């Protein structure tokens, strides 16, 4: 028998549709949450939209409080301060609201409530997640306002280590949100540049999940359709921000990518994580810039798979046609060609390469690049030598 034993999971309850944020209070109550801590970033916290949502929760008697000390690339202190707020408010659940940073910090606050260990003791290594007391983990409802990370369907969060500047993946199966509300109306106000960057994050998740060298046919199918949704909708969402169909399809593509990447990620993320940690750059933007360089570097292992994907997507020319499509999409939506275009230089390539080869995402790359190879690839990403 050639098919390996694998455990396959797709459990998140998704509530998709325009205006469904109005159901948030109902879902809180169904999950046993009476006093939610509403976790988001400072920008969203200041918006009337968030204030209206919180007021709706209060009107039905929920004891909600707002926590917004969340950086774009979250750090440990964001989580620790959130846990203090959770305990001080006697909360019994978390509403994680926003982009990847707000969602991840919300999930990690729910995870760390009452734990006697460090956040980094729960890094996604082996069975480290068993160190946590699962009974203390609070229920989570996730509401994405960007179509990119897909953290609303994930069992992990990403946080930057304060000393090494490495992005660490913190994992526990119990931080999978009980409910995710995918309301495209919440993404309408997202600026074009962020719509583009987060959309490229969704595409990266789908492409890397599709190309990962592990047996997971469910992920392959989901990733392939996720790519199609990005192809058909990302440029529309950037150019016509009030197009709810395009916005909604991108939310679904984002959730699909994050669902699919339990099969694995790869060198796009293995490089974007250290570049993001060292230069505090936007994760989705990094993925969008790095993507074609990694596709080309992996060509000998993924060419046949990409040819099949191109055929499904209606792209002519096999691998070359697919690569040209990625480059054309980036240009159309304003993604720069090289990391130097966003202020990243070649001075820290040794650090980037050392971090990339150890990044958990590297294990899912179709080719196991050495540290030397990662350095050379990172240099190309900076200089634009495709």
Coordinates of C-alpha atoms in Angstrom, one line a residue:
X1 CA 0.0 0.0 0.0
X2 CA 1.5 3.3 -1.1
X3 CA -0.9 5.8 0.5
X4 CA 0.4 6.8 3.9
X5 CA -1.6 7.1 7.1
X6 CA -2.8 10.8 7.4
X7 CA -5.1 12.7 9.8
X8 CA -7.3 15.1 7.9
X9 CA -9.3 17.9 9.6
X10 CA -11.7 20.5 8.2
X11 CA -13.9 21.4 11.2
X12 CA -14.5 25.2 11.3
X13 CA -18.1 26.5 11.1
X14 CA -18.1 29.3 8.5
X15 CA -20.9 31.8 8.4
X16 CA -20.6 33.5 5.0
X17 CA -22.6 36.4 3.6
X18 CA -23.0 40.2 3.5
X19 CA -24.3 41.6 6.8
X20 CA -23.7 38.5 8.9
X21 CA -21.7 40.4 11.5
X22 CA -25.2 41.1 12.9
X23 CA -25.2 37.5 14.1
X24 CA -22.1 37.9 16.3
X25 CA -24.1 38.1 19.6
X26 CA -26.1 35.0 18.7
X27 CA -22.9 33.0 18.0
X28 CA -21.3 34.3 21.2
X29 CA -24.2 33.0 23.2
X30 CA -24.2 29.7 21.3
X31 CA -20.5 29.2 22.3
X32 CA -21.2 30.0 25.9
X33 CA -19.6 33.4 25.8
X34 CA -21.3 36.0 28.0
X35 CA -18.3 38.4 28.5
X36 CA -16.2 38.5 25.4
X37 CA -12.9 40.3 25.1
X38 CA -13.0 41.9 21.7
X39 CA -9.4 41.8 20.3
X40 CA -8.4 44.0 17.3
X41 CA -5.8 46.4 16.1
X42 CA -5.6 50.1 17.0
X43 CA -6.7 51.2 13.5
X44 CA -9.8 49.2 13.5
X45 CA -10.6 50.0 17.1
X46 CA -10.9 53.6 16.2
X47 CA -13.4 53.0 13.4
X48 CA -17.1 53.6 13.8
X49 CA -17.7 50.1 12.4
X50 CA -16.1 48.5 15.5
X51 CA -17.8 50.8 17.9
X52 CA -21.2 49.9 16.4
X53 CA -20.4 46.1 16.6
X54 CA -19.4 46.4 20.3
X55 CA -22.6 48.5 21.0
X56 CA -24.7 45.8 19.4
X57 CA -23.2 43.2 21.7
X58 CA -23.8 45.4 24.8
X59 CA -27.4 46.0 23.8
X60 CA -28.1 42.3 24.2
X61 CA -26.4 42.1 27.6
X62 CA -23.0 40.8 26.7
X63 CA -20.2 42.2 28.9
X64 CA -17.8 43.1 26.1
X65 CA -14.5 45.0 26.5
X66 CA -12.1 46.1 23.8
X67 CA -8.4 45.3 23.6
X68 CA -6.4 46.8 20.8
X69 CA -2.7 46.7 21.8
X70 CA -1.8 44.8 18.7
X71 CA 1.2 45.5 16.4
X72 CA 1.1 44.7 12.7
X73 CA 3.7 42.0 13.3
X74 CA 2.6 40.9 16.8
X75 CA 5.1 40.5 19.6
X76 CA 4.9 38.5 22.9
X77 CA 4.0 41.6 25.0
X78 CA 0.8 42.1 22.9
X79 CA -0.3 38.7 24.0
X80 CA 0.7 39.1 27.7
X81 CA -1.1 42.5 28.0
X82 CA -4.1 40.9 26.4
X83 CA -4.1 38.1 28.9
X84 CA -4.0 40.7 31.7
X85 CA -7.0 42.5 30.2
X86 CA -8.8 39.1 29.9
X87 CA -8.3 38.3 33.5
X88 CA -9.0 41.8 34.8
X89 CA -12.3 41.8 32.9
X90 CA -13.3 38.3 34.1
X91 CA -13.9 37.4 30.4
X92 CA -15.1 34.0 29.3
X93 CA -14.2 34.1 25.5
X94 CA -12.6 36.0 22.8
X95 CA -13.9 37.7 19.6
X96 CA -10.8 38.0 17.4
X97 CA -11.5 40.7 14.8
X98 CA -9.4 42.1 12.0
X99 CA -6.5 41.0 9.8
X100 CA -4.0 38.4 10.7
X101 CA -2.5 40.3 13.6
X102 CA -5.8 40.8 15.4
X103 CA -6.9 37.3 14.8
X104 CA -3.6 35.7 15.9
X105 CA -3.3 37.8 19.1
X106 CA -6.9 37.1 20.0
X107 CA -6.3 33.3 19.6
X108 CA -3.1 33.4 21.6
X109 CA -4.8 35.4 24.4
X110 CA -7.4 32.7 24.6
X111 CA -4.6 30.1 24.6
X112 CA -2.5 31.7 27.3
X113 CA -5.2 32.5 29.8
X114 CA -4.3 30.8 33.1
X115 CA -1.3 28.9 31.6
X116 CA 1.8 28.5 33.8
X117 CA 4.2 28.2 30.8
X118 CA 5.8 30.6 28.4
X119 CA 4.1 31.4 25.1
X120 CA 7.2 30.1 23.3
X121 CA 6.9 26.8 25.1
X122 CA 4.0 26.2 22.8
X123 CA 5.9 26.7 19.5
X124 CA 4.8 24.3 16.7
X125 CA 7.4 21.7 17.4
X126 CA 6.5 18.1 17.8
X127 CA 4.0 17.6 20.6
X128 CA 4.9 20.8 22.5
X129 CA 1.2 21.8 22.3
X130 CA 0.4 19.1 24.9
X131 CA 2.2 21.3 27.5
X132 CA -0.8 23.6 27.7
X133 CA -3.8 22.9 30.0
X134 CA -6.5 22.6 27.3
X135 CA -9.2 23.1 29.9
X136 CA -8.1 26.7 30.4
X137 CA -8.3 27.7 26.7
X138 CA -11.2 30.1 26.0
X139 CA -13.6 29.7 23.1
X140 CA -12.9 31.9 20.1
X141 CA -15.1 33.5 17.4
X142 CA -13.1 34.9 14.5
X143 CA -14.1 37.7 12.2
X144 CA -11.6 38.5 9.4
X145 CA -11.6 42.0 7.9
X146 CA -8.9 41.2 5.3
X147 CA -8.8 38.3 2.8
X148 CA -5.3 37.0 3.3
X149 CA -4.1 35.1 6.3
X150 CA -7.1 32.8 6.8
X151 CA -6.2 32.7 10.5
X152 CA -10.0 32.4 11.2
X153 CA -9.8 28.7 10.2
X154 CA -6.3 28.0 11.7
X155 CA -5.0 26.3 14.8
X156 CA -1.9 28.5 15.1
X157 CA -0.8 32.1 15.5
X158 CA 2.4 33.9 14.6
X159 CA 4.4 36.0 17.0
X160 CA 7.9 37.6 16.7
X161 CA 10.4 36.6 19.4
X162 CA 11.7 39.6 21.2
X163 CA 15.4 38.5 21.2
X164 CA 16.0 36.6 18.0
X165 CA 13.4 38.5 15.9
X166 CA 12.3 35.1 14.5
X167 CA 8.6 34.7 13.7
X168 CA 7.4 31.8 15.8
X169 CA 4.4 29.7 15.0
X170 CA 2.4 29.0 18.2
X171 CA 0.1 26.0 17.9
X172 CA -2.7 24.3 19.8
X173 CA -5.7 22.4 18.2
X174 CA -8.1 24.0 20.7
X175 CA -7.4 27.6 19.4
X176 CA -9.3 26.7 16.2
X177 CA -12.2 29.2 16.3
X178 CA -15.6 27.8 17.0
X179 CA -17.2 30.0 14.4
X180 CA -15.8 32.3 11.7
X181 CA -18.0 35.0 10.3
X182 CA -17.0 35.9 6.7
X183 CA -18.8 39.1 5.9
X184 CA -17.6 40.9 2.8
X185 CA -19.1 44.2 3.9
X186 CA -16.4 44.4 6.6
X187 CA -13.6 44.3 4.0
X188 CA -15.0 47.1 1.7
X189 CA -13.0 49.9 3.5
X190 CA -9.6 48.1 3.1
X191 CA -7.3 50.3 1.1
X192 CA -6.2 49.0 -2.3
X193 CA -2.6 48.4 -1.3
X194 CA -3.6 46.2 1.6
X195 CA -6.3 44.4 -0.5
X196 CA -3.5 43.6 -2.9
X197 CA -1.0 42.5 -0.3
X198 CA -3.4 40.4 1.7
X199 CA -4.7 38.8 -1.5
X200 CA -1.2 37.8 -2.4
X201 CA -0.9 36.2 1.0
X202 CA -4.0 34.1 0.2
X203 CA -2.5 33.1 -3.2
X204 CA 0.8 32.1 -1.6
X205 CA -1.0 29.9 0.9
X206 CA -2.9 28.2 -1.9
X207 CA 0.1 27.8 -4.2
X208 CA 2.4 26.4 -1.5
X209 CA -0.3 24.0 -0.2
X210 CA -0.8 22.8 -3.7
X211 CA 2.9 22.2 -4.3
X212 CA 3.8 20.7 -0.9
X213 CA 5.2 17.2 -1.2
X214 CA 2.8 15.5 1.2
X215 CA -0.2 13.3 0.8
X216 CA -3.4 15.3 1.3
X217 CA -5.8 15.2 -1.7
X218 CA -8.4 17.3 0.1
X219 CA -5.9 20.2 0.4
X220 CA -4.8 19.8 -3.2
X221 CA -8.4 20.3 -4.4
X222 CA -9.2 23.1 -2.1
X223 CA -5.9 24.9 -2.9
X224 CA -6.6 24.6 -6.7
X225 CA -10.0 26.2 -6.4
X226 CA -8.6 28.8 -4.0
X227 CA -6.2 29.8 -6.7
X228 CA -9.0 30.1 -9.2
X229 CA -11.0 32.4 -6.9
X230 CA -7.9 34.6 -6.5
X231 CA -7.3 34.7 -10.2
X232 CA -10.9 35.7 -10.9
X233 CA -11.4 38.2 -8.1
X234 CA -8.3 39.8 -6.6
X235 CA -7.8 42.5 -9.3
X236 CA -11.5 43.3 -9.2
X237 CA -11.4 43.7 -5.4
X238 CA -8.4 46.0 -5.7
X239 CA -9.9 48.1 -8.5
X240 CA -13.5 48.1 -7.4
X241 CA -13.5 48.0 -3.6
X242 CA -17.3 47.9 -3.2
X243 CA -17.7 44.8 -5.4
X244 CA -19.1 42.5 -2.7
X245 CA -18.9 39.5 -4.9
X246 CA -15.2 40.0 -5.5
X247 CA -14.6 40.8 -1.8
X248 CA -16.6 37.7 -0.7
X249 CA -14.8 35.4 -3.1
X250 CA -11.5 36.6 -1.8
X251 CA -12.6 35.9 1.8
X252 CA -13.4 32.4 0.8
X253 CA -10.1 32.0 -1.1
X254 CA -8.3 33.2 2.0
X255 CA -10.1 30.6 4.2
X256 CA -9.4 27.9 1.6
X257 CA -5.7 28.7 1.5
X258 CA -5.4 28.5 5.3
X259 CA -7.4 25.3 5.4
X260 CA -5.3 23.8 2.6
X261 CA -1.9 24.7 4.0
X262 CA -2.2 22.0 6.7
X263 CA -0.6 20.1 3.9
X264 CA 2.4 22.4 4.1
X265 CA 3.8 25.7 3.2
X266 CA 7.3 26.3 1.7
X267 CA 10.1 28.7 0.8
X268 CA 7.9 31.7 0.2
X269 CA 7.0 31.7 3.9
X270 CA 10.4 30.5 5.0
X271 CA 11.8 33.7 3.6
X272 CA 9.0 36.1 4.3
X273 CA 9.0 35.2 8.0
X274 CA 12.6 36.3 8.6
X275 CA 12.4 39.3 6.3
X276 CA 9.2 40.3 8.2
X277 CA 10.8 39.7 11.6
X278 CA 14.0 41.6 10.8
X279 CA 12.6 44.5 8.8
X280 CA 9.0 44.7 10.3
X281 CA 7.6 44.5 6.8
X282 CA 4.0 43.5 5.8
X283 CA 3.7 39.7 5.6
X284 CA 1.4 39.5 2.6
X285 CA 3.4 42.1 0.7
X286 CA 6.6 40.1 1.3
X287 CA 4.9 36.9 0.1
X288 CA 3.7 38.7 -3.1
X289 CA 7.2 39.9 -3.9
X290 CA 9.0 36.7 -3.1
X291 CA 6.5 34.4 -4.8
X292 CA 7.9 34.2 -8.4
X293 CA 11.5 33.8 -7.3
X294 CA 10.5 30.7 -5.2
X295 CA 8.4 29.3 -8.0
X296 CA 11.3 29.5 -10.4
X297 CA 13.7 28.0 -7.8
X298 CA 11.3 25.0 -7.3
X299 CA 10.6 24.5 -11.0
X300 CA 12.3 21.1 -11.4
X301 CA 10.1 19.6 -8.6
X302 CA 6.8 21.4 -9.3
X303 CA 6.6 21.9 -13.1
X304 CA 4.2 19.1 -13.8
X305 CA 1.9 20.2 -10.9
X306 CA 1.9 23.8 -12.0
X307 CA 1.1 22.7 -15.6
X308 CA -2.0 20.9 -14.2
X309 CA -2.9 24.0 -12.2
X310 CA -2.4 26.3 -15.2
X311 CA -4.7 24.1 -17.3
X312 CA -7.4 24.2 -14.6
X313 CA -7.1 28.0 -14.3
X314 CA -7.3 28.5 -18.1
X315 CA -3.7 29.7 -18.3
X316 CA -1.8 28.8 -21.5
X317 CA 1.9 28.0 -21.6
X318 CA 2.2 25.6 -18.7
X319 CA 4.8 26.6 -16.1
X320 CA 6.0 29.6 -18.0
X321 CA 2.5 30.8 -18.6
X322 CA 1.7 30.4 -14.9
X323 CA 4.8 32.4 -13.9
X324 CA 3.9 35.1 -16.4
X325 CA 0.4 35.3 -14.9
X326 CA 1.8 35.7 -11.4
X327 CA 4.1 38.5 -12.6
X328 CA 1.3 40.2 -14.6
X329 CA -1.1 40.0 -11.6
X330 CA 1.5 41.6 -9.3
X331 CA 2.0 44.4 -11.8
X332 CA -1.7 44.9 -12.2
X333 CA -2.4 45.3 -8.5
X334 CA 0.7 47.3 -7.6
X335 CA 3.0 44.7 -5.9
X336 CA 6.7 45.7 -6.3
X337 CA 9.0 43.5 -8.2
X338 CA 11.8 43.3 -5.6
X339 CA 12.4 43.7 -1.9
X340 CA 14.7 46.6 -2.5
X341 CA 11.6 48.5 -3.7
X342 CA 10.2 48.5 -0.1
X343 CA 13.5 49.4 1.6
X344 CA 15.0 46.0 2.2
X345 CA 18.7 45.6 1.6
X346 CA 21.2 42.8 1.4
X347 CA 23.0 43.5 4.7
X348 CA 21.3 40.8 6.7
X349 CA 21.1 38.0 4.2
X350 CA 23.2 35.7 6.4
X351 CA 20.6 36.1 9.2
X352 CA 17.7 35.6 6.8
X353 CA 19.2 32.4 5.4
X354 CA 19.9 31.0 8.8
X355 CA 16.4 31.7 10.0
X356 CA 14.8 30.5 6.7
X357 CA 16.4 27.0 6.8
X358 CA 15.1 26.5 10.4
X359 CA 11.6 28.0 9.7
X360 CA 8.8 25.4 10.0
X361 CA 7.5 26.3 6.6
X362 CA 10.8 25.2 5.0
X363 CA 9.9 21.6 5.7
X364 CA 7.0 21.8 3.3
X365 CA 9.1 23.1 0.4
X366 CA 9.4 20.7 -2.5
X367 CA 13.2 21.1 -2.5
X368 CA 15.0 21.2 0.8
X369 CA 17.2 24.2 0.2
X370 CA 20.5 24.6 2.1
X371 CA 21.3 27.7 4.0
X372 CA 23.6 28.7 1.2
X373 CA 20.8 28.2 -1.3
X374 CA 18.4 30.3 0.8
X375 CA 21.0 33.1 0.9
X376 CA 21.3 33.1 -2.8
X377 CA 17.5 33.0 -3.3
X378 CA 17.0 35.8 -0.7
X379 CA 19.5 38.0 -2.6
X380 CA 17.6 37.5 -5.8
X381 CA 14.4 38.6 -4.0
X382 CA 16.1 41.7 -2.8
X383 CA 17.8 42.7 -6.1
X384 CA 15.1 41.6 -8.5
X385 CA 17.2 39.1 -10.4
X386 CA 14.5 36.8 -11.6

